[in-house]
Amino acid sequence: MDKNLYAHHMATLCRRYDEILEQSGFETLNVFSGAPRMQFLDDNYYPFKVNPHFKALVPITDNPHSWVIYQRGQKPKLLFYRPVDFWHYVPPAPQTFWSDFYDIELLSKPADAQAFLSPENAAFIGESEKLQGWSLGEENPELLINRLHWARAYKTPYEVACLREANRIAINGHRAAEQAFRSGASEFEINQAYLGAAGQGENRMPYGNIVALNEHAAILHYTHLSTERLTEPQLKSFLIDAGADCNGYCSDITRTYAYADNEFAELVTAMDEKQLQLVDGLKPGLPYPELHRQCHLSVGELLAQFDIIKTSAESAVESGLTRPFLPHGLGHFLGLQVHDVGGHQTGPDGGTTPPPAEYPFLRTSRTIEENQVFTIEPGLYFIDSLLGELKDSDLAAEVNWNKVDSFRPYGGVRIEDNIVVHATGNENLSRNP
Ligand code: GLY
Ligand code: MN
Ligand code: MN
């Protein structure tokens, strides 16, 4: 990564933190990377997941017991944990594109951090379970955290570069996954192919990979990874939702494939066109829920076009008929966390705007602005439980149930890209990298 880009990023970050600390009445911020967690009645740890507020300040995702001490107007201090330990890997002292921007102290014991922490006018951000008796400052002040979350929606060019790279890595994985699917691999094997091509392990993935053959595509967060190999005519469809990591930033990409050239393949192509139209609809000034409504209209059009419903798209949106076919939101903020924070915030100082009552799972109620990064992920699924409820409802007569049954074995379709809203137009990070 380019050092000048990081210098620019740090300058922006320091300006933001200085201003937010001043507004919030703090001089110092003590941010803890986290402590490993032991499994119940065991001597093995859960995979380590870093405090997102720590990786927001320094691109380290895999080192527990470390700290960033941020004092207003001063160069940030990094307390980097380097124990003497013959059981575990000990990372070298940082010497990379970002290391000049911190005063770095090496800690050989977790408790040594206490000597550097100043609780005076300080706020602490992190989990304090393993820090009982330490003087940390005010723990996780809500207003301060709200302001930091609000600011995280506006990405710097360095952050966009990380997201771009996280997409490039994921795209390599997606290509390998499609090939594995075409050659008859099991979900488990496809996932291995994905991880191998991405060059990242399971614990580094920003979320559990969704690798779903056939009707499994109708399970929105399917992470089971069956080892069963399917062959034609049993093998019908493949939905994969998988990302990658770059310096703590996430990608989140979904593709759907048909095994044969059939009506489901046509549905995938038609959804792809609708998805690209929705990407074009992402424009500064538009409330994101408006685009979500347009997405339901698009899904209504597909349902009508493929003869799945007997009414118009408009009437299907109006009556709620599109909802069982698309129960999730159009998309969300993306950044250091896959569902990045702040999507429902009304302003930096608190308050949230809930999603529209009829779309409770929409993660973004904010108005679209420049330098924000969103996913756009319309879907259309054949979910037994939701279709069962629909069949028992007043809307049942508006559905072509034979057609629904013919699509059930395919599970469903979702296409998801990651989009940067620039002043000059949108950049789709997930296509043509
Ligand atoms: N992979 C989770 C999501 O698309 O939101
Ligand atoms: Mn996804
Ligand atoms: Mn997503």
Tab-separated table of N, CA and C and ligand atoms in Angstrom, residues 207 210 221 241 252 254 332 338-339 363 377 414 416, ligand 1:
chain	number	residue	atom	x	y	z
A	207	TYR	N	-16.951	-12.673	6.989
A	207	TYR	CA	-18.162	-13.351	7.511
A	207	TYR	C	-18.078	-14.781	7.017
A	210	ILE	N	-21.022	-18.094	2.348
A	210	ILE	CA	-22.276	-18.763	1.975
A	210	ILE	C	-22.032	-19.445	0.637
A	221	HIS	N	-28.575	-17.182	5.207
A	221	HIS	CA	-27.233	-17.275	5.786
A	221	HIS	C	-26.804	-18.737	5.911
A	241	ASP	N	-21.841	-16.237	-1.644
A	241	ASP	CA	-21.702	-14.914	-1.032
A	241	ASP	C	-20.445	-14.986	-0.175
A	252	ASP	N	-17.687	-7.952	0.087
A	252	ASP	CA	-18.921	-8.718	0.331
A	252	ASP	C	-19.624	-8.874	-1.016
A	254	THR	N	-21.705	-11.330	-3.957
A	254	THR	CA	-22.530	-12.521	-4.229
A	254	THR	C	-22.698	-12.719	-5.729
A	332	HIS	N	-26.191	-2.368	2.414
A	332	HIS	CA	-25.723	-1.801	3.684
A	332	HIS	C	-24.396	-1.097	3.465
A	338	VAL	N	-18.377	-5.814	7.881
A	338	VAL	CA	-19.120	-6.116	6.652
A	338	VAL	C	-20.458	-5.379	6.649
A	339	HIS	N	-21.167	-5.410	7.777
A	339	HIS	CA	-22.338	-4.535	7.903
A	339	HIS	C	-21.825	-3.338	8.675
A	363	ARG	N	-30.856	-2.262	6.452
A	363	ARG	CA	-29.814	-1.813	7.381
A	363	ARG	C	-29.401	-0.359	7.164
A	377	GLU	N	-27.483	-5.449	-3.327
A	377	GLU	CA	-27.637	-6.902	-3.368
A	377	GLU	C	-29.092	-7.354	-3.452
A	414	ARG	N	-29.238	-14.108	-5.956
A	414	ARG	CA	-28.819	-12.808	-5.407
A	414	ARG	C	-27.557	-12.399	-6.139
A	416	GLU	N	-24.624	-9.366	-5.771
A	416	GLU	CA	-24.175	-8.329	-4.826
A	416	GLU	C	-22.834	-7.749	-5.251
B	1	GLY	N1	-22.849	-11.514	3.418
B	1	GLY	C1	-23.829	-10.874	4.199
B	1	GLY	C2	-24.489	-9.815	3.450
B	1	GLY	O1	-24.508	-9.845	2.228
B	1	GLY	O2	-24.993	-8.870	3.982
